[in-house]
PDB file of C-alpha atoms in Angstrom:
ATOM      1  CA  MET D   1      11.279 -25.962 -14.550  1.00  0.00           C
ATOM      2  CA  PHE D   2       8.194 -23.808 -14.491  1.00  0.00           C
ATOM      3  CA  PRO D   3       5.154 -24.234 -16.775  1.00  0.00           C
ATOM      4  CA  SER D   4       5.387 -22.305 -20.057  1.00  0.00           C
ATOM      5  CA  SER D   5       2.401 -20.184 -19.033  1.00  0.00           C
ATOM      6  CA  ASP D   6       4.500 -18.910 -16.118  1.00  0.00           C
ATOM      7  CA  THR D   7       7.366 -17.865 -18.378  1.00  0.00           C
ATOM      8  CA  HIS D   8       4.900 -16.434 -20.901  1.00  0.00           C
ATOM      9  CA  PHE D   9       3.232 -14.164 -18.367  1.00  0.00           C
ATOM     10  CA  MET D  10       6.490 -13.311 -16.596  1.00  0.00           C
ATOM     11  CA  SER D  11       7.839 -12.170 -19.979  1.00  0.00           C
ATOM     12  CA  ARG D  12       4.874  -9.818 -20.162  1.00  0.00           C
ATOM     13  CA  ALA D  13       5.693  -8.532 -16.679  1.00  0.00           C
ATOM     14  CA  ILE D  14       9.282  -7.984 -17.850  1.00  0.00           C
ATOM     15  CA  SER D  15       7.935  -5.957 -20.791  1.00  0.00           C
ATOM     16  CA  GLU D  16       6.160  -3.777 -18.233  1.00  0.00           C
ATOM     17  CA  ALA D  17       9.399  -3.404 -16.271  1.00  0.00           C
ATOM     18  CA  LYS D  18      11.094  -2.234 -19.466  1.00  0.00           C
ATOM     19  CA  GLU D  19       8.430   0.460 -19.813  1.00  0.00           C
ATOM     20  CA  ALA D  20       9.527   1.716 -16.400  1.00  0.00           C
ATOM     21  CA  LEU D  21      13.155   1.660 -17.538  1.00  0.00           C
ATOM     22  CA  GLU D  22      12.235   3.845 -20.530  1.00  0.00           C
ATOM     23  CA  LYS D  23      11.038   6.435 -18.021  1.00  0.00           C
ATOM     24  CA  ASP D  24      14.196   6.081 -15.915  1.00  0.00           C
ATOM     25  CA  GLU D  25      12.205   4.385 -13.150  1.00  0.00           C
ATOM     26  CA  VAL D  26      13.384   1.355 -11.147  1.00  0.00           C
ATOM     27  CA  PRO D  27      12.414  -1.374 -13.648  1.00  0.00           C
ATOM     28  CA  ILE D  28       9.752  -3.453 -11.938  1.00  0.00           C
ATOM     29  CA  GLY D  29       6.621  -4.589 -13.727  1.00  0.00           C
ATOM     30  CA  CYS D  30       3.694  -6.906 -13.258  1.00  0.00           C
ATOM     31  CA  VAL D  31       0.592  -8.320 -14.883  1.00  0.00           C
ATOM     32  CA  ILE D  32      -2.534  -9.833 -13.352  1.00  0.00           C
ATOM     33  CA  VAL D  33      -4.047 -12.827 -15.123  1.00  0.00           C
ATOM     34  CA  CYS D  34      -7.587 -14.157 -14.771  1.00  0.00           C
ATOM     35  CA  GLN D  35      -8.805 -17.219 -16.709  1.00  0.00           C
ATOM     36  CA  GLY D  36      -5.747 -17.121 -18.947  1.00  0.00           C
ATOM     37  CA  ARG D  37      -6.134 -13.442 -19.865  1.00  0.00           C
ATOM     38  CA  ILE D  38      -4.149 -10.422 -18.739  1.00  0.00           C
ATOM     39  CA  ILE D  39      -6.711  -8.158 -17.092  1.00  0.00           C
ATOM     40  CA  ALA D  40      -4.325  -5.577 -15.629  1.00  0.00           C
ATOM     41  CA  LYS D  41      -0.727  -4.497 -15.833  1.00  0.00           C
ATOM     42  CA  GLY D  42       1.501  -1.969 -14.164  1.00  0.00           C
ATOM     43  CA  TYR D  43       5.012  -0.675 -13.895  1.00  0.00           C
ATOM     44  CA  ASN D  44       6.766   1.387 -11.320  1.00  0.00           C
ATOM     45  CA  LEU D  45       5.993   5.101 -11.670  1.00  0.00           C
ATOM     46  CA  THR D  46       7.053   6.499  -8.297  1.00  0.00           C
ATOM     47  CA  GLU D  47       9.341   9.182  -9.728  1.00  0.00           C
ATOM     48  CA  THR D  48       7.141  10.201 -12.639  1.00  0.00           C
ATOM     49  CA  LEU D  49       4.087  10.539 -10.397  1.00  0.00           C
ATOM     50  CA  ASN D  50       5.993  11.775  -7.318  1.00  0.00           C
ATOM     51  CA  ASP D  51       4.135   9.133  -5.367  1.00  0.00           C
ATOM     52  CA  VAL D  52       5.627   6.392  -3.193  1.00  0.00           C
ATOM     53  CA  THR D  53       2.433   4.373  -3.593  1.00  0.00           C
ATOM     54  CA  ALA D  54       2.778   4.146  -7.400  1.00  0.00           C
ATOM     55  CA  HIS D  55       4.422   0.722  -7.403  1.00  0.00           C
ATOM     56  CA  ALA D  56       3.621  -1.600 -10.302  1.00  0.00           C
ATOM     57  CA  GLU D  57       1.625  -3.931  -8.071  1.00  0.00           C
ATOM     58  CA  MET D  58      -0.561  -1.223  -6.510  1.00  0.00           C
ATOM     59  CA  GLN D  59      -1.576   0.126  -9.893  1.00  0.00           C
ATOM     60  CA  ALA D  60      -2.313  -3.358 -11.217  1.00  0.00           C
ATOM     61  CA  ILE D  61      -4.397  -4.323  -8.156  1.00  0.00           C
ATOM     62  CA  THR D  62      -6.537  -1.187  -8.529  1.00  0.00           C
ATOM     63  CA  SER D  63      -6.842  -1.747 -12.261  1.00  0.00           C
ATOM     64  CA  ALA D  64      -7.768  -5.447 -11.956  1.00  0.00           C
ATOM     65  CA  ALA D  65     -10.455  -4.710  -9.365  1.00  0.00           C
ATOM     66  CA  SER D  66     -11.847  -2.017 -11.628  1.00  0.00           C
ATOM     67  CA  PHE D  67     -11.920  -4.471 -14.546  1.00  0.00           C
ATOM     68  CA  LEU D  68     -13.619  -7.165 -12.459  1.00  0.00           C
ATOM     69  CA  GLY D  69     -16.044  -4.775 -10.775  1.00  0.00           C
ATOM     70  CA  GLY D  70     -15.150  -6.153  -7.354  1.00  0.00           C
ATOM     71  CA  LYS D  71     -12.308  -5.604  -4.955  1.00  0.00           C
ATOM     72  CA  TYR D  72     -11.319  -9.247  -4.415  1.00  0.00           C
ATOM     73  CA  LEU D  73      -8.910 -10.824  -6.900  1.00  0.00           C
ATOM     74  CA  ILE D  74     -10.031 -14.396  -6.351  1.00  0.00           C
ATOM     75  CA  ASN D  75      -9.011 -16.688  -9.231  1.00  0.00           C
ATOM     76  CA  CYS D  76      -6.373 -14.174 -10.264  1.00  0.00           C
ATOM     77  CA  THR D  77      -2.599 -14.565 -10.474  1.00  0.00           C
ATOM     78  CA  MET D  78      -0.094 -11.734 -10.273  1.00  0.00           C
ATOM     79  CA  TYR D  79       3.189 -12.139 -12.149  1.00  0.00           C
ATOM     80  CA  VAL D  80       5.695  -9.633 -10.795  1.00  0.00           C
ATOM     81  CA  THR D  81       9.360  -9.256 -11.732  1.00  0.00           C
ATOM     82  CA  MET D  82      10.532  -8.472  -8.188  1.00  0.00           C
ATOM     83  CA  GLU D  83       9.376  -9.648  -4.768  1.00  0.00           C
ATOM     84  CA  PRO D  84       6.753  -7.170  -3.540  1.00  0.00           C
ATOM     85  CA  CYS D  85       7.573  -4.748  -0.715  1.00  0.00           C
ATOM     86  CA  VAL D  86       5.631  -4.611   2.564  1.00  0.00           C
ATOM     87  CA  MET D  87       3.142  -2.070   1.167  1.00  0.00           C
ATOM     88  CA  CYS D  88       2.356  -4.151  -1.905  1.00  0.00           C
ATOM     89  CA  ALA D  89       2.194  -7.355   0.144  1.00  0.00           C
ATOM     90  CA  GLY D  90      -0.319  -5.621   2.407  1.00  0.00           C
ATOM     91  CA  ALA D  91      -2.427  -4.716  -0.616  1.00  0.00           C
ATOM     92  CA  LEU D  92      -2.150  -8.270  -1.969  1.00  0.00           C
ATOM     93  CA  PHE D  93      -3.305  -9.552   1.426  1.00  0.00           C
ATOM     94  CA  TRP D  94      -6.450  -7.411   1.286  1.00  0.00           C
ATOM     95  CA  SER D  95      -7.107  -8.467  -2.316  1.00  0.00           C
ATOM     96  CA  GLN D  96      -7.165 -12.181  -1.379  1.00  0.00           C
ATOM     97  CA  ILE D  97      -5.446 -12.863  -4.709  1.00  0.00           C
ATOM     98  CA  SER D  98      -5.144 -16.597  -5.461  1.00  0.00           C
ATOM     99  CA  LYS D  99      -1.520 -16.725  -6.569  1.00  0.00           C
ATOM    100  CA  VAL D 100       1.563 -14.529  -6.748  1.00  0.00           C
ATOM    101  CA  VAL D 101       4.397 -15.555  -9.079  1.00  0.00           C
ATOM    102  CA  ILE D 102       7.632 -13.707  -8.337  1.00  0.00           C
ATOM    103  CA  GLY D 103      10.691 -13.314 -10.574  1.00  0.00           C
ATOM    104  CA  ALA D 104      13.582 -12.211  -8.369  1.00  0.00           C
ATOM    105  CA  ARG D 105      13.655 -12.153  -4.572  1.00  0.00           C
ATOM    106  CA  ASP D 106      14.397  -8.844  -2.812  1.00  0.00           C
ATOM    107  CA  PRO D 107      16.063  -9.724   0.469  1.00  0.00           C
ATOM    108  CA  HIS D 108      16.427  -6.049   1.431  1.00  0.00           C
ATOM    109  CA  ARG D 109      12.901  -4.686   0.841  1.00  0.00           C
ATOM    110  CA  GLY D 110      10.821  -7.778   0.047  1.00  0.00           C
ATOM    111  CA  PHE D 111       7.982  -8.913   2.319  1.00  0.00           C
ATOM    112  CA  ILE D 112       8.976 -12.556   2.756  1.00  0.00           C
ATOM    113  CA  ASP D 113      11.985 -12.167   5.046  1.00  0.00           C
ATOM    114  CA  LYS D 114      10.162  -9.435   6.977  1.00  0.00           C
ATOM    115  CA  GLY D 115       7.612 -12.033   8.076  1.00  0.00           C
ATOM    116  CA  VAL D 116       4.710 -10.264   6.374  1.00  0.00           C
ATOM    117  CA  LYS D 117       2.028 -12.744   5.342  1.00  0.00           C
ATOM    118  CA  LEU D 118      -0.241 -12.769   2.324  1.00  0.00           C
ATOM    119  CA  HIS D 119      -3.771 -14.178   2.668  1.00  0.00           C
ATOM    120  CA  SER D 120      -3.879 -17.808   3.785  1.00  0.00           C
ATOM    121  CA  LYS D 121      -5.524 -18.656   0.423  1.00  0.00           C
ATOM    122  CA  THR D 122      -2.668 -17.138  -1.607  1.00  0.00           C
ATOM    123  CA  GLU D 123      -0.106 -19.444  -3.208  1.00  0.00           C
ATOM    124  CA  ILE D 124       3.389 -17.966  -3.680  1.00  0.00           C
ATOM    125  CA  ILE D 125       5.884 -19.099  -6.331  1.00  0.00           C
ATOM    126  CA  THR D 126       9.352 -17.565  -6.592  1.00  0.00           C
ATOM    127  CA  GLY D 127      12.216 -17.748  -9.075  1.00  0.00           C
ATOM    128  CA  VAL D 128      10.413 -17.597 -12.432  1.00  0.00           C
ATOM    129  CA  MET D 129      12.882 -16.006 -14.920  1.00  0.00           C
ATOM    130  CA  GLU D 130      14.791 -14.870 -11.862  1.00  0.00           C
ATOM    131  CA  GLU D 131      18.035 -13.940 -13.598  1.00  0.00           C
ATOM    132  CA  GLU D 132      16.426 -11.751 -16.215  1.00  0.00           C
ATOM    133  CA  CYS D 133      14.213  -9.998 -13.643  1.00  0.00           C
ATOM    134  CA  SER D 134      17.120  -9.450 -11.295  1.00  0.00           C
ATOM    135  CA  ALA D 135      19.511  -8.248 -14.017  1.00  0.00           C
ATOM    136  CA  LEU D 136      17.102  -5.491 -15.048  1.00  0.00           C
ATOM    137  CA  VAL D 137      17.179  -3.921 -11.593  1.00  0.00           C
ATOM    138  CA  LYS D 138      20.877  -4.562 -10.953  1.00  0.00           C
ATOM    139  CA  ASP D 139      21.858  -2.989 -14.288  1.00  0.00           C
ATOM    140  CA  PHE D 140      19.628  -0.007 -13.551  1.00  0.00           C
ATOM    141  CA  PHE D 141      21.311   0.712 -10.228  1.00  0.00           C
ATOM    142  CA  LYS D 142      24.773   0.057 -11.729  1.00  0.00           C
ATOM    143  CA  SER D 143      24.061   2.704 -14.382  1.00  0.00           C
ATOM    144  CA  LYS D 144      23.141   5.179 -11.625  1.00  0.00           C
ATOM    145  CA  ARG D 145      26.420   4.838  -9.728  1.00  0.00           C
TER     146      ARG D 145
ATOM    147  CA  MET F   1      -2.365  14.492  28.272  1.00  0.00           C
ATOM    148  CA  PHE F   2      -1.567  15.290  24.658  1.00  0.00           C
ATOM    149  CA  PRO F   3      -0.920  18.799  23.273  1.00  0.00           C
ATOM    150  CA  SER F   4      -4.059  20.610  22.101  1.00  0.00           C
ATOM    151  CA  SER F   5      -2.726  20.613  18.527  1.00  0.00           C
ATOM    152  CA  ASP F   6      -2.862  16.811  18.611  1.00  0.00           C
ATOM    153  CA  THR F   7      -6.490  16.764  19.688  1.00  0.00           C
ATOM    154  CA  HIS F   8      -7.302  19.532  17.208  1.00  0.00           C
ATOM    155  CA  PHE F   9      -5.907  17.620  14.247  1.00  0.00           C
ATOM    156  CA  MET F  10      -7.231  14.261  15.467  1.00  0.00           C
ATOM    157  CA  SER F  11     -10.692  15.856  15.597  1.00  0.00           C
ATOM    158  CA  ARG F  12     -10.231  16.738  11.935  1.00  0.00           C
ATOM    159  CA  ALA F  13      -9.249  13.118  11.207  1.00  0.00           C
ATOM    160  CA  ILE F  14     -12.405  12.016  13.051  1.00  0.00           C
ATOM    161  CA  SER F  15     -14.441  14.337  10.803  1.00  0.00           C
ATOM    162  CA  GLU F  16     -12.930  12.490   7.838  1.00  0.00           C
ATOM    163  CA  ALA F  17     -13.865   9.146   9.423  1.00  0.00           C
ATOM    164  CA  LYS F  18     -17.436  10.415   9.727  1.00  0.00           C
ATOM    165  CA  GLU F  19     -17.434  11.145   5.985  1.00  0.00           C
ATOM    166  CA  ALA F  20     -16.653   7.451   5.464  1.00  0.00           C
ATOM    167  CA  LEU F  21     -19.499   6.507   7.805  1.00  0.00           C
ATOM    168  CA  GLU F  22     -21.899   8.596   5.695  1.00  0.00           C
ATOM    169  CA  LYS F  23     -20.974   6.354   2.769  1.00  0.00           C
ATOM    170  CA  ASP F  24     -21.412   3.188   4.859  1.00  0.00           C
ATOM    171  CA  GLU F  25     -17.638   2.615   4.806  1.00  0.00           C
ATOM    172  CA  VAL F  26     -15.571   1.456   7.803  1.00  0.00           C
ATOM    173  CA  PRO F  27     -15.112   4.850   9.501  1.00  0.00           C
ATOM    174  CA  ILE F  28     -11.401   5.567   9.399  1.00  0.00           C
ATOM    175  CA  GLY F  29     -10.032   8.982   8.504  1.00  0.00           C
ATOM    176  CA  CYS F  30      -6.787  10.901   8.503  1.00  0.00           C
ATOM    177  CA  VAL F  31      -5.192  14.250   7.801  1.00  0.00           C
ATOM    178  CA  ILE F  32      -1.594  15.166   6.996  1.00  0.00           C
ATOM    179  CA  VAL F  33      -0.235  18.353   8.535  1.00  0.00           C
ATOM    180  CA  CYS F  34       2.784  20.338   7.400  1.00  0.00           C
ATOM    181  CA  GLN F  35       3.901  23.527   9.174  1.00  0.00           C
ATOM    182  CA  GLY F  36       0.652  23.689  11.119  1.00  0.00           C
ATOM    183  CA  ARG F  37      -1.561  23.369   8.038  1.00  0.00           C
ATOM    184  CA  ILE F  38      -3.625  20.437   6.790  1.00  0.00           C
ATOM    185  CA  ILE F  39      -2.232  19.677   3.334  1.00  0.00           C
ATOM    186  CA  ALA F  40      -4.098  16.434   2.686  1.00  0.00           C
ATOM    187  CA  LYS F  41      -6.943  14.382   4.048  1.00  0.00           C
ATOM    188  CA  GLY F  42      -8.569  11.072   3.325  1.00  0.00           C
ATOM    189  CA  TYR F  43     -11.183   8.614   4.431  1.00  0.00           C
ATOM    190  CA  ASN F  44     -11.711   4.980   3.720  1.00  0.00           C
ATOM    191  CA  LEU F  45     -13.378   4.392   0.346  1.00  0.00           C
ATOM    192  CA  THR F  46     -12.663   0.720  -0.309  1.00  0.00           C
ATOM    193  CA  GLU F  47     -16.295  -0.241  -0.929  1.00  0.00           C
ATOM    194  CA  THR F  48     -17.271   2.843  -2.914  1.00  0.00           C
ATOM    195  CA  LEU F  49     -14.242   2.525  -5.188  1.00  0.00           C
ATOM    196  CA  ASN F  50     -14.142  -1.299  -5.189  1.00  0.00           C
ATOM    197  CA  ASP F  51     -10.461  -0.990  -4.351  1.00  0.00           C
ATOM    198  CA  VAL F  52      -8.623  -2.543  -1.415  1.00  0.00           C
ATOM    199  CA  THR F  53      -5.912   0.111  -1.742  1.00  0.00           C
ATOM    200  CA  ALA F  54      -8.337   3.000  -1.123  1.00  0.00           C
ATOM    201  CA  HIS F  55      -7.566   3.320   2.583  1.00  0.00           C
ATOM    202  CA  ALA F  56      -7.662   6.810   4.091  1.00  0.00           C
ATOM    203  CA  GLU F  57      -3.896   6.862   4.573  1.00  0.00           C
ATOM    204  CA  MET F  58      -3.021   5.836   1.013  1.00  0.00           C
ATOM    205  CA  GLN F  59      -5.168   8.560  -0.467  1.00  0.00           C
ATOM    206  CA  ALA F  60      -3.748  11.172   1.900  1.00  0.00           C
ATOM    207  CA  ILE F  61      -0.127  10.146   1.198  1.00  0.00           C
ATOM    208  CA  THR F  62      -0.687  10.483  -2.560  1.00  0.00           C
ATOM    209  CA  SER F  63      -2.487  13.767  -2.081  1.00  0.00           C
ATOM    210  CA  ALA F  64       0.151  15.264   0.253  1.00  0.00           C
ATOM    211  CA  ALA F  65       2.980  14.354  -2.132  1.00  0.00           C
ATOM    212  CA  SER F  66       1.046  15.944  -4.977  1.00  0.00           C
ATOM    213  CA  PHE F  67       0.565  19.115  -2.910  1.00  0.00           C
ATOM    214  CA  LEU F  68       4.249  19.245  -1.943  1.00  0.00           C
ATOM    215  CA  GLY F  69       5.503  18.353  -5.419  1.00  0.00           C
ATOM    216  CA  GLY F  70       7.765  15.661  -3.995  1.00  0.00           C
ATOM    217  CA  LYS F  71       7.252  12.128  -2.828  1.00  0.00           C
ATOM    218  CA  TYR F  72       8.858  12.427   0.632  1.00  0.00           C
ATOM    219  CA  LEU F  73       6.695  13.674   3.498  1.00  0.00           C
ATOM    220  CA  ILE F  74       9.536  15.023   5.589  1.00  0.00           C
ATOM    221  CA  ASN F  75       8.342  17.555   8.190  1.00  0.00           C
ATOM    222  CA  CYS F  76       4.833  16.169   7.895  1.00  0.00           C
ATOM    223  CA  THR F  77       2.631  14.537  10.523  1.00  0.00           C
ATOM    224  CA  MET F  78      -0.198  12.128   9.806  1.00  0.00           C
ATOM    225  CA  TYR F  79      -3.117  12.048  12.253  1.00  0.00           C
ATOM    226  CA  VAL F  80      -5.085   8.852  11.726  1.00  0.00           C
ATOM    227  CA  THR F  81      -8.043   7.585  13.722  1.00  0.00           C
ATOM    228  CA  MET F  82      -6.990   3.910  13.613  1.00  0.00           C
ATOM    229  CA  GLU F  83      -3.599   2.213  13.630  1.00  0.00           C
ATOM    230  CA  PRO F  84      -2.548   1.749   9.992  1.00  0.00           C
ATOM    231  CA  CYS F  85      -2.552  -1.711   8.425  1.00  0.00           C
ATOM    232  CA  VAL F  86       0.547  -3.354   6.916  1.00  0.00           C
ATOM    233  CA  MET F  87      -0.113  -1.831   3.480  1.00  0.00           C
ATOM    234  CA  CYS F  88      -0.454   1.695   4.828  1.00  0.00           C
ATOM    235  CA  ALA F  89       2.544   1.256   7.130  1.00  0.00           C
ATOM    236  CA  GLY F  90       4.557   0.165   4.091  1.00  0.00           C
ATOM    237  CA  ALA F  91       3.509   3.330   2.264  1.00  0.00           C
ATOM    238  CA  LEU F  92       4.334   5.456   5.318  1.00  0.00           C
ATOM    239  CA  PHE F  93       7.763   3.813   5.420  1.00  0.00           C
ATOM    240  CA  TRP F  94       8.471   4.808   1.814  1.00  0.00           C
ATOM    241  CA  SER F  95       7.211   8.353   2.459  1.00  0.00           C
ATOM    242  CA  GLN F  96       9.713   8.895   5.298  1.00  0.00           C
ATOM    243  CA  ILE F  97       6.996  10.870   7.092  1.00  0.00           C
ATOM    244  CA  SER F  98       8.274  12.556  10.253  1.00  0.00           C
ATOM    245  CA  LYS F  99       5.479  11.624  12.649  1.00  0.00           C
ATOM    246  CA  VAL F 100       2.388   9.438  12.809  1.00  0.00           C
ATOM    247  CA  VAL F 101      -0.215  10.175  15.496  1.00  0.00           C
ATOM    248  CA  ILE F 102      -2.651   7.294  15.972  1.00  0.00           C
ATOM    249  CA  GLY F 103      -6.053   7.357  17.671  1.00  0.00           C
ATOM    250  CA  ALA F 104      -7.005   3.764  18.452  1.00  0.00           C
ATOM    251  CA  ARG F 105      -4.776   0.715  18.217  1.00  0.00           C
ATOM    252  CA  ASP F 106      -5.834  -2.177  15.954  1.00  0.00           C
ATOM    253  CA  PRO F 107      -4.390  -5.331  17.479  1.00  0.00           C
ATOM    254  CA  HIS F 108      -5.905  -7.497  14.734  1.00  0.00           C
ATOM    255  CA  ARG F 109      -4.847  -5.705  11.542  1.00  0.00           C
ATOM    256  CA  GLY F 110      -2.480  -2.962  12.751  1.00  0.00           C
ATOM    257  CA  PHE F 111       1.192  -2.907  11.776  1.00  0.00           C
ATOM    258  CA  ILE F 112       2.728  -2.542  15.229  1.00  0.00           C
ATOM    259  CA  ASP F 113       2.123  -6.018  16.627  1.00  0.00           C
ATOM    260  CA  LYS F 114       2.998  -7.526  13.244  1.00  0.00           C
ATOM    261  CA  GLY F 115       6.529  -6.214  13.671  1.00  0.00           C
ATOM    262  CA  VAL F 116       6.337  -3.961  10.593  1.00  0.00           C
ATOM    263  CA  LYS F 117       8.584  -0.938  10.976  1.00  0.00           C
ATOM    264  CA  LEU F 118       8.126   2.606   9.777  1.00  0.00           C
ATOM    265  CA  HIS F 119      11.190   4.626   8.711  1.00  0.00           C
ATOM    266  CA  SER F 120      13.799   5.035  11.445  1.00  0.00           C
ATOM    267  CA  LYS F 121      13.154   8.814  11.305  1.00  0.00           C
ATOM    268  CA  THR F 122       9.418   8.426  11.978  1.00  0.00           C
ATOM    269  CA  GLU F 123       8.086   9.162  15.459  1.00  0.00           C
ATOM    270  CA  ILE F 124       4.937   7.247  16.461  1.00  0.00           C
ATOM    271  CA  ILE F 125       2.393   8.441  19.042  1.00  0.00           C
ATOM    272  CA  THR F 126      -0.646   6.348  19.970  1.00  0.00           C
ATOM    273  CA  GLY F 127      -3.780   6.905  22.029  1.00  0.00           C
ATOM    274  CA  VAL F 128      -4.835  10.424  20.995  1.00  0.00           C
ATOM    275  CA  MET F 129      -8.660  10.569  21.399  1.00  0.00           C
ATOM    276  CA  GLU F 130      -8.523   6.797  21.483  1.00  0.00           C
ATOM    277  CA  GLU F 131     -12.016   6.177  22.856  1.00  0.00           C
ATOM    278  CA  GLU F 132     -13.767   8.336  20.287  1.00  0.00           C
ATOM    279  CA  CYS F 133     -11.762   6.848  17.402  1.00  0.00           C
ATOM    280  CA  SER F 134     -12.351   3.314  18.610  1.00  0.00           C
ATOM    281  CA  ALA F 135     -16.081   3.828  19.292  1.00  0.00           C
ATOM    282  CA  LEU F 136     -16.668   4.940  15.702  1.00  0.00           C
ATOM    283  CA  VAL F 137     -15.414   1.639  14.305  1.00  0.00           C
ATOM    284  CA  LYS F 138     -16.929  -0.547  17.043  1.00  0.00           C
ATOM    285  CA  ASP F 139     -20.359   1.059  16.614  1.00  0.00           C
ATOM    286  CA  PHE F 140     -20.096   0.608  12.849  1.00  0.00           C
ATOM    287  CA  PHE F 141     -19.458  -3.121  13.113  1.00  0.00           C
ATOM    288  CA  LYS F 142     -22.102  -3.501  15.839  1.00  0.00           C
ATOM    289  CA  SER F 143     -24.651  -1.919  13.474  1.00  0.00           C
ATOM    290  CA  LYS F 144     -23.706  -4.472  10.803  1.00  0.00           C
ATOM    291  CA  ARG F 145     -24.350  -7.538  12.958  1.00  0.00           C
TER     292      ARG F 145
END
């Protein structure tokens, strides 16, 4: 079992993912939390913006740094519905974020099995509300077939 | 020896890197070329924008896709003064860019030795104007010590 704060914030990330779904985007969402408050959120907008870099995580990292007035996300936690890709993991590495809490793993495009490392200071938790996070994406692709 | 078009466009990427230097940023620059024309350019702005994602390549990828009106950079070549990091390589992967021409290798932070792959369609060339590209960054860090 995960702490209730983890399920609380992952639910908020899932709400972000549902915003993506509304726009017919692959439903992935995230929030960044600092001292118990959500300071940034994002959802996938790659199709809407015609931009491969417009992943939920990238937008949230930029937004959190803007909120904090500094580029390092120390003492911040990202809650993200799907395991970040290599690009987003690279951005998380640079951000030195303290913790990343992941809903569903992505064995195909996720960073973990590709051997990409986050910062040595970054704690990684996986499997928070995994089924719900995973079902969102699976149902989306099923509807596209 | 490399074709003169490679040195021509790498010189333009070096000009971008010098723009970064003017702003006291790590001097890395790039341009994206499509059908012999520069359609996007970028230089590192991570300090100015307080944003770890503001690498030269990320900005140029977003800008090129905006110019083309589509997110895939097929038939495009990126000229970049320094080997892209994992984040930028991840973005290049998603973009399906046709070719990446690199000035200097970055054994510490570059994607190649980390085993990160670009798209199977992407050709990679390294070592174009390597000394000039490398000297820019080395001199920058030397001046900081």
